[in-house]
Coordinates of C-alpha atoms in Angstrom, one line a residue:
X70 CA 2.6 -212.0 72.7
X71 CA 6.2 -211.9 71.9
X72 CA 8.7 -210.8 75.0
X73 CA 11.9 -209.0 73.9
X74 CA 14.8 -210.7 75.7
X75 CA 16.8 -207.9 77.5
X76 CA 20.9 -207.6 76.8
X77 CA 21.2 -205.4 79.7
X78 CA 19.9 -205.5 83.4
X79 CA 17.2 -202.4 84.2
X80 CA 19.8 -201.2 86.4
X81 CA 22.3 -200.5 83.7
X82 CA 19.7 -198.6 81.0
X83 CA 18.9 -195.0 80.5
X84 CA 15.8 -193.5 81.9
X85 CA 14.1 -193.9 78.4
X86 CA 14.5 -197.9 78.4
X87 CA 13.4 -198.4 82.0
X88 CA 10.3 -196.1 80.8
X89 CA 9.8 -198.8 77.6
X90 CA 10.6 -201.9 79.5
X91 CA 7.6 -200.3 82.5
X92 CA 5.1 -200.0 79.0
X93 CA 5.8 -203.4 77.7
X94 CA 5.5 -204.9 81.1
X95 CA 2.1 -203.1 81.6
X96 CA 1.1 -204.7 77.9
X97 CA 1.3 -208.2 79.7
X98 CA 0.0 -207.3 82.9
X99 CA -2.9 -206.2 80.7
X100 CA -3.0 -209.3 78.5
X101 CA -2.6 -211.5 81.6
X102 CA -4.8 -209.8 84.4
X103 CA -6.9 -207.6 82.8
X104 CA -7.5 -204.1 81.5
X105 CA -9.9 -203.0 84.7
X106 CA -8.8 -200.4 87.3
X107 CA -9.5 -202.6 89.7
X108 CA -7.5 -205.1 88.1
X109 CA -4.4 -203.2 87.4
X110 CA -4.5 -202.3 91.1
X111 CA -4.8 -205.9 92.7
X112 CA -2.2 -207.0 90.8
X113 CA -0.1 -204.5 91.8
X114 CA -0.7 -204.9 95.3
X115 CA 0.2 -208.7 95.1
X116 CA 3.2 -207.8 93.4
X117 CA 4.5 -205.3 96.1
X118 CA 2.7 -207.8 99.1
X119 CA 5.7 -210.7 97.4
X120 CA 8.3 -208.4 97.9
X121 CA 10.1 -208.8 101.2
X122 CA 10.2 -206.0 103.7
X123 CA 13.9 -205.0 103.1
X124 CA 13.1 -205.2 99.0
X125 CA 9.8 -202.9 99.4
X126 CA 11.9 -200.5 101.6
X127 CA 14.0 -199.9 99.3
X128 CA 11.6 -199.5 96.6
X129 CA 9.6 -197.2 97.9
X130 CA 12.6 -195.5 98.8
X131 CA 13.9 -195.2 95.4
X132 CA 10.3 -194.0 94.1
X133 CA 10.4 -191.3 96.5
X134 CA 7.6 -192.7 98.7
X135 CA 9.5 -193.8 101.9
X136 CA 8.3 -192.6 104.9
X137 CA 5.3 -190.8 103.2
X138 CA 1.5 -190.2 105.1
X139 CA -1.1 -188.7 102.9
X140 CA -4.2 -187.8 104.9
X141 CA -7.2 -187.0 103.2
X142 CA -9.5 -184.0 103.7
X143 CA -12.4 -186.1 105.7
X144 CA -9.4 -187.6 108.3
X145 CA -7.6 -184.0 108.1
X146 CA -11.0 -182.4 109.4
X147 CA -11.6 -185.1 111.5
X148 CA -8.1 -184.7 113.2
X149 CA -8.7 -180.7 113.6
X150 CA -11.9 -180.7 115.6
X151 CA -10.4 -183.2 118.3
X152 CA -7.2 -181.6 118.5
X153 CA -8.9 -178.2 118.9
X154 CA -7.2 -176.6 116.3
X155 CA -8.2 -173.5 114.2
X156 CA -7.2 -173.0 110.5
X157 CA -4.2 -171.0 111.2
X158 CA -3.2 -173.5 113.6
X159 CA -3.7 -176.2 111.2
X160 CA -2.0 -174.5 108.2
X161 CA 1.4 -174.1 111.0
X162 CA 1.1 -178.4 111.2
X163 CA 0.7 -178.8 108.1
X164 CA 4.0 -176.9 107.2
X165 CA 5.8 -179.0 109.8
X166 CA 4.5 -182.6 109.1
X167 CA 5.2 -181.9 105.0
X168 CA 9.1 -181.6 106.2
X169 CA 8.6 -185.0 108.4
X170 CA 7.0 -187.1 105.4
X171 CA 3.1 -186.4 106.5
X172 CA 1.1 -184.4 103.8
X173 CA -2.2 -183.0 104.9
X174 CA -5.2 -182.4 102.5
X175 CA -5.4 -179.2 101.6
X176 CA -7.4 -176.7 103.5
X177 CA -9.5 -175.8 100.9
X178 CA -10.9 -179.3 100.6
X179 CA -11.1 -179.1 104.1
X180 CA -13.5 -176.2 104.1
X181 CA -15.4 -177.9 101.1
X182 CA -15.9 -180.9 103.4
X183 CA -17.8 -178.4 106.0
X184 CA -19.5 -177.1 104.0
X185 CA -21.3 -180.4 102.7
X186 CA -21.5 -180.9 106.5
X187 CA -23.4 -178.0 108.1
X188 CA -24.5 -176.2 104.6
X189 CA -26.0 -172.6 105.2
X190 CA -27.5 -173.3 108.4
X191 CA -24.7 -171.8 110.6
X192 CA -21.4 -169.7 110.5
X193 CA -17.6 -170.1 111.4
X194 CA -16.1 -166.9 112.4
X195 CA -12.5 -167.1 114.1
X196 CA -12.8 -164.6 116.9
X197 CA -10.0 -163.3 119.5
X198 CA -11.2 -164.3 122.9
X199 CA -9.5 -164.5 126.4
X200 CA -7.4 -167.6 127.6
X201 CA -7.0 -168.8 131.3
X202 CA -4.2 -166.5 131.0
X203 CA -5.9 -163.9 130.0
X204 CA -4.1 -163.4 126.6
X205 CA -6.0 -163.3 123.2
X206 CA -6.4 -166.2 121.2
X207 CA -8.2 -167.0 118.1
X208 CA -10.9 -169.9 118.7
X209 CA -13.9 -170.6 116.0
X210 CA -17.4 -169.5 117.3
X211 CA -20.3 -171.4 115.6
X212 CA -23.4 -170.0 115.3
X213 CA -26.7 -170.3 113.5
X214 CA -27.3 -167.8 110.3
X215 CA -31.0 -167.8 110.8
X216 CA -32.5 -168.4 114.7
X217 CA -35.7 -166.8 113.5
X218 CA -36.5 -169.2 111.1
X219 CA -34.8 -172.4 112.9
X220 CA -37.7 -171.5 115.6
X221 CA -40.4 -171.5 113.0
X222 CA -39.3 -174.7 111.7
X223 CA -39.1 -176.5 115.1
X224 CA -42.7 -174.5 115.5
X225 CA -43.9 -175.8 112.7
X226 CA -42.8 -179.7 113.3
X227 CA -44.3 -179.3 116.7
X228 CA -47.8 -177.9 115.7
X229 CA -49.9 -181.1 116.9
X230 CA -48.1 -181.1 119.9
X231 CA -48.0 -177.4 121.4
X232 CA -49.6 -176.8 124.8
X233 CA -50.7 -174.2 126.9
X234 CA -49.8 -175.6 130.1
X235 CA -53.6 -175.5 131.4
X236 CA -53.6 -171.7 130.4
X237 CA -50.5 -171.0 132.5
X238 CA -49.3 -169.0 129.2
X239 CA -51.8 -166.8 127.4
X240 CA -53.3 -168.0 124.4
X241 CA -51.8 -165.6 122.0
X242 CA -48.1 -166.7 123.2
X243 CA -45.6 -169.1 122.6
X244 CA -43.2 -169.2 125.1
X245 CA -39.2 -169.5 124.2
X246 CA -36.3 -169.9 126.6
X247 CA -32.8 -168.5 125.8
X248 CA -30.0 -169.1 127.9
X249 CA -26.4 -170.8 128.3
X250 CA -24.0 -172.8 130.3
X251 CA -20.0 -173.7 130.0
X252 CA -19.1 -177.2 130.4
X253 CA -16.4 -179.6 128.7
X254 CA -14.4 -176.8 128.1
X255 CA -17.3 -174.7 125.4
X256 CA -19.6 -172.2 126.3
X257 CA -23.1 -172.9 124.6
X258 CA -25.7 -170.9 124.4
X259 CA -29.5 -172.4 123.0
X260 CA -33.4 -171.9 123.0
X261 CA -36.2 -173.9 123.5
X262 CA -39.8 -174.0 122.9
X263 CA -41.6 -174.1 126.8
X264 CA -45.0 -174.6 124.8
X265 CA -44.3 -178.8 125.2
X266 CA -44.5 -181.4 127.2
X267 CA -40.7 -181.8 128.0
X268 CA -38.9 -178.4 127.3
X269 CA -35.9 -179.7 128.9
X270 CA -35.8 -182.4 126.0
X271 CA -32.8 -182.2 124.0
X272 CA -34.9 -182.8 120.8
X273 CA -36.4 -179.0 122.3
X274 CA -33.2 -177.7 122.5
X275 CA -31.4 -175.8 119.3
X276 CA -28.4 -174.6 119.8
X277 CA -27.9 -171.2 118.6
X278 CA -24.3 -170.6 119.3
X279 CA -21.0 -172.7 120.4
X280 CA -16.8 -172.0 121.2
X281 CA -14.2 -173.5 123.5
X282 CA -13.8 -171.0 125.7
X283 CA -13.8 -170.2 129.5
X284 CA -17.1 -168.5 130.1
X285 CA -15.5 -165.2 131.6
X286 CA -17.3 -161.9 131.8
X287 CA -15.4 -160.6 128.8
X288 CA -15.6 -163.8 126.8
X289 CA -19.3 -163.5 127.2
X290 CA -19.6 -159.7 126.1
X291 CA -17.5 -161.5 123.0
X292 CA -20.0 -163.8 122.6
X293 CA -23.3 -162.7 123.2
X294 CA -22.7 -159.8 120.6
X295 CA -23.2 -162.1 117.5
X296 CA -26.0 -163.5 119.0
X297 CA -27.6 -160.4 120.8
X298 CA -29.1 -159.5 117.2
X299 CA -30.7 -162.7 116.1
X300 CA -32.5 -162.7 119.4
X301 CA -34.1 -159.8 118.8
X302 CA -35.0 -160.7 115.8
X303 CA -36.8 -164.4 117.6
X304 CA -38.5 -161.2 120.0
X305 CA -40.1 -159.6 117.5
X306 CA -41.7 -162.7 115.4
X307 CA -44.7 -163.6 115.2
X308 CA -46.0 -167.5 114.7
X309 CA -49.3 -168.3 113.8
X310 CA -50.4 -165.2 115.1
X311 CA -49.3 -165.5 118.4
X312 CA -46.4 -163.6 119.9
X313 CA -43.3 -165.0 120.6
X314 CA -42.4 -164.5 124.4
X315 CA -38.5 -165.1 125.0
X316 CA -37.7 -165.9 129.2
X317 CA -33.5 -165.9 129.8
X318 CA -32.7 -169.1 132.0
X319 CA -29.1 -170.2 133.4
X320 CA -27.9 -171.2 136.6
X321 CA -26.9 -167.9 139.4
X322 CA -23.3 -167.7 137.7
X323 CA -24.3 -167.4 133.8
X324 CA -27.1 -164.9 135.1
X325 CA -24.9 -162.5 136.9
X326 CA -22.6 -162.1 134.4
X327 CA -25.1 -161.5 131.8
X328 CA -26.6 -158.5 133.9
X329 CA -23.0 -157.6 135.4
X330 CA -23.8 -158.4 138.8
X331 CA -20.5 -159.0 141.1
X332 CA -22.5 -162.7 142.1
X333 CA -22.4 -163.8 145.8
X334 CA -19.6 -161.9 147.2
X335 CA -21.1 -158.5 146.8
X336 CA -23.0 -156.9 149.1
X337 CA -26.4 -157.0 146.7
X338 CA -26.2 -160.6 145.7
X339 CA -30.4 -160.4 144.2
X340 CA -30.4 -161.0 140.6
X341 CA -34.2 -159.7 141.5
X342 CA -34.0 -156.8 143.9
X343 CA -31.2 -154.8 146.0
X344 CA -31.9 -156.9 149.4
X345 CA -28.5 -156.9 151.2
X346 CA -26.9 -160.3 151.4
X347 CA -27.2 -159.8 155.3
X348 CA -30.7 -159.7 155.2
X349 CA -31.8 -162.3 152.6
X350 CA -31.8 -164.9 155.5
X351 CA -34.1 -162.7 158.1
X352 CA -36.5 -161.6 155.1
X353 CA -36.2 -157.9 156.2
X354 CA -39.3 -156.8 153.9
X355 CA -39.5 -156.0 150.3
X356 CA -36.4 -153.7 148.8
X357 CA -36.5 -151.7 145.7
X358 CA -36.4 -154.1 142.7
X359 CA -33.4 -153.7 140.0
X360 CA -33.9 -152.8 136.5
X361 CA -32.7 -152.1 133.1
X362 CA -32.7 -148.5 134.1
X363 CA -31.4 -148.9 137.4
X364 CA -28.8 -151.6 136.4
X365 CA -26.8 -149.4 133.6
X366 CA -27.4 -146.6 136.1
X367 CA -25.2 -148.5 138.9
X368 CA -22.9 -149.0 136.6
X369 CA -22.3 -145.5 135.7
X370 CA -21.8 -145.0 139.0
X371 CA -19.4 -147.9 139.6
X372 CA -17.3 -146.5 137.3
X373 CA -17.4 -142.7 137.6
X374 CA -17.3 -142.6 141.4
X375 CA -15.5 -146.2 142.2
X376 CA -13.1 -145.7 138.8
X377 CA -14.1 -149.2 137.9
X378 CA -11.8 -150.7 141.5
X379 CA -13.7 -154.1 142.5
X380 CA -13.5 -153.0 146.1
X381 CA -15.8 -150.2 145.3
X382 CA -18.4 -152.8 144.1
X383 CA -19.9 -153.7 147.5
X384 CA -20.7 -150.3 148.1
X385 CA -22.1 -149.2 144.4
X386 CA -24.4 -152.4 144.3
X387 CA -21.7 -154.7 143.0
X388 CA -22.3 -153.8 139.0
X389 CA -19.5 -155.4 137.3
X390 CA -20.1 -154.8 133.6
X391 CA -22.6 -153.5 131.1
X392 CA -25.3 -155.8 131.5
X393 CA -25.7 -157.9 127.8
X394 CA -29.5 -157.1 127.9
X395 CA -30.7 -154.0 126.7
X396 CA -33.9 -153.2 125.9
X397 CA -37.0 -154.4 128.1
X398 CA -38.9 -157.8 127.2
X399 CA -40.5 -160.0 129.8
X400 CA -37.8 -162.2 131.1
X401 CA -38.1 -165.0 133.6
X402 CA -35.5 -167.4 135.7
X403 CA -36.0 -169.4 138.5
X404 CA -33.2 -169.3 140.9
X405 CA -32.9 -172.5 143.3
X406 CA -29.6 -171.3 145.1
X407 CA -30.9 -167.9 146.6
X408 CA -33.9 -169.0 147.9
X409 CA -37.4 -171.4 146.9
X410 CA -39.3 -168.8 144.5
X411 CA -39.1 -167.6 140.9
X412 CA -37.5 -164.3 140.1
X413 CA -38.9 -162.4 137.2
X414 CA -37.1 -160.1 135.6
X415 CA -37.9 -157.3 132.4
X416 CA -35.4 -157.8 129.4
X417 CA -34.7 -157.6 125.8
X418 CA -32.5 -158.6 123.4
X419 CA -31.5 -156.0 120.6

């Protein structure tokens, strides 16, 4: 291989020479170490690593590169979900960081990268819901496309393994628990088959829906909307030929915000019946039991004759809000901070 001895240092030649002298040096490179990528590459590392600090710093700054981050789509995701960010968020960062030598993966290969992830099996829908402040924001809710057939699948994997609970629950049922709970800063809300041994288990548990969000009364009328459908939907199947049986569980504060019940303050604190907080502790006899019917009526009345004024709830029952459940299927919760005793209640989801 012959090498052309130079009459001029790189520093003096046109763009054109420097561009010749770069392909006849990549000829001997190639002669020397090899015509492999992997090749070209370690030699080119070693070449930079022999450079002294001050010399690469200077080279990279003459290339353009000084200074430069390039963060791929899989370390861009990553760095999105533990910041909290949403896409427009992200897209804001991404603007900022270009102009300060970082340069984020596009979001498109973002979103590609979900995809692969989570496939067809659940949504991501930005959504406007209330902050602490009680402004709107936009926060991603997740939630599953399909509940209906999710349940027939974790059915189906459990066949062997279903019981009856020594004929607690009819023969021609399968028993399903919906409910939800905030904590770590998300409000979740998930099913679970009670036909098993352990329906507590989290390998029981699917979760149908997911966002970071304080779990306020109007956060949850946000939230339960998406998911009120699909429920009915998991109501009305039927596995095996048995009927599917859906009970709504939570602790005392996720339950009275799903019916719009004021909680303990008000003056009918009964998720069960209208027995006045005064005389839940002397057991003053059996009071008229609340309802579907008789919760949307109180609320009517809250707001035509109390004009929607919290003070006004102690006296009209303590309805806060349209309750989320509409339309009557057998519902059951068992409420440890009241009193020792299960309280069944009638709802639906639709």
């Amino acid at each position: 291989m012959k090498l052309t001895k130079h009459r001029k240092s790189s520093a003096e030649t046109s763009a054109s020479t420097k561009k010749q002298r770069s392909q006849h040096m990549e000829t001997a490179r190639e002669a020397i170490a090899g015509t492999s990528k992997e090749a070209a590459q370690t030699q080119h590392t070693h070449k930079l690593n022999r450079l002294t600090n001050p010399v690469r710093r200077e080279v990279f700054k003459e290339a353009g590169l000084e200074g430069t981050v390039h963060i791929d789509k899989h370390h861009a995701l990553a760095m999105k979900v533990a910041v909290g960010l949403t896409f427009s968020q992200q897209r804001e960062m991404r603007r900022v960081l270009k102009g300060r030598g970082v340069k984020i993966a596009h979001e498109g290969a973002e979103r590609k990268v979900v995809k692969e992830l989570i496939g067809d099996d659940v949504t991501v829908t930005e959504m406007l819901f209330s902050s602490a402040d009680d402004d709107l924001v936009e926060k991603p809710m997740v939630k599953l496309t399909n509940t209906s057939e999710k349940l027939t699948k974790l059915l189906e994997s459990q066949r062997e393994s279903l019981t009856w609970h020594d004929r607690a629950i009819p023969e021609n049922e399968v028993w399903v628990k919906v409910g939800g709970d905030h904590g770590q800063g998300s409000l979740k809300f998930s099913l679970a088959v009670v036909n098993t041994k352990n329906p507590n288990s989290k390998d029981n548990n699917i979760l149908i829906g997911m966002a970071n969000i304080k779990d306020s009364r109007e956060n949850m009328q946000i939230f339960f909307d998406p998911v009120r459908k699909q429920l009915g939907d998991v109501a009305n199947l039927v596995w095996d030929g048995k009927t599917i049986k859906l009970f709504l569980f939570g602790d005392y504060d996720f339950l009275c915000k799903i019916y719009g019940i004021s909680g303990a303050n008000g003056r009918y604190p009964c998720l069960w019946c209208l027995t006045k907080k005064s005389d839940i502790q002397y057991n003053q006899g059996s009071q008229p039991e609340r309802t579907l019917t008789s919760l949307s009526t109180d609320y009517q009345r809250f707001m035509e004759f109390g004009k929607g004024e919290k003070k006004e709830r102690i006296v009209l029952q303590q309805l806060h809000s349209p309750t989320h459940v509409r339309h009557p299927i057998r519902c059951h919760t068992t409420i440890s901070t009241l009193s020792a005793g299960d309280y069944k209640t009638t709802s639906h989801f639709a």
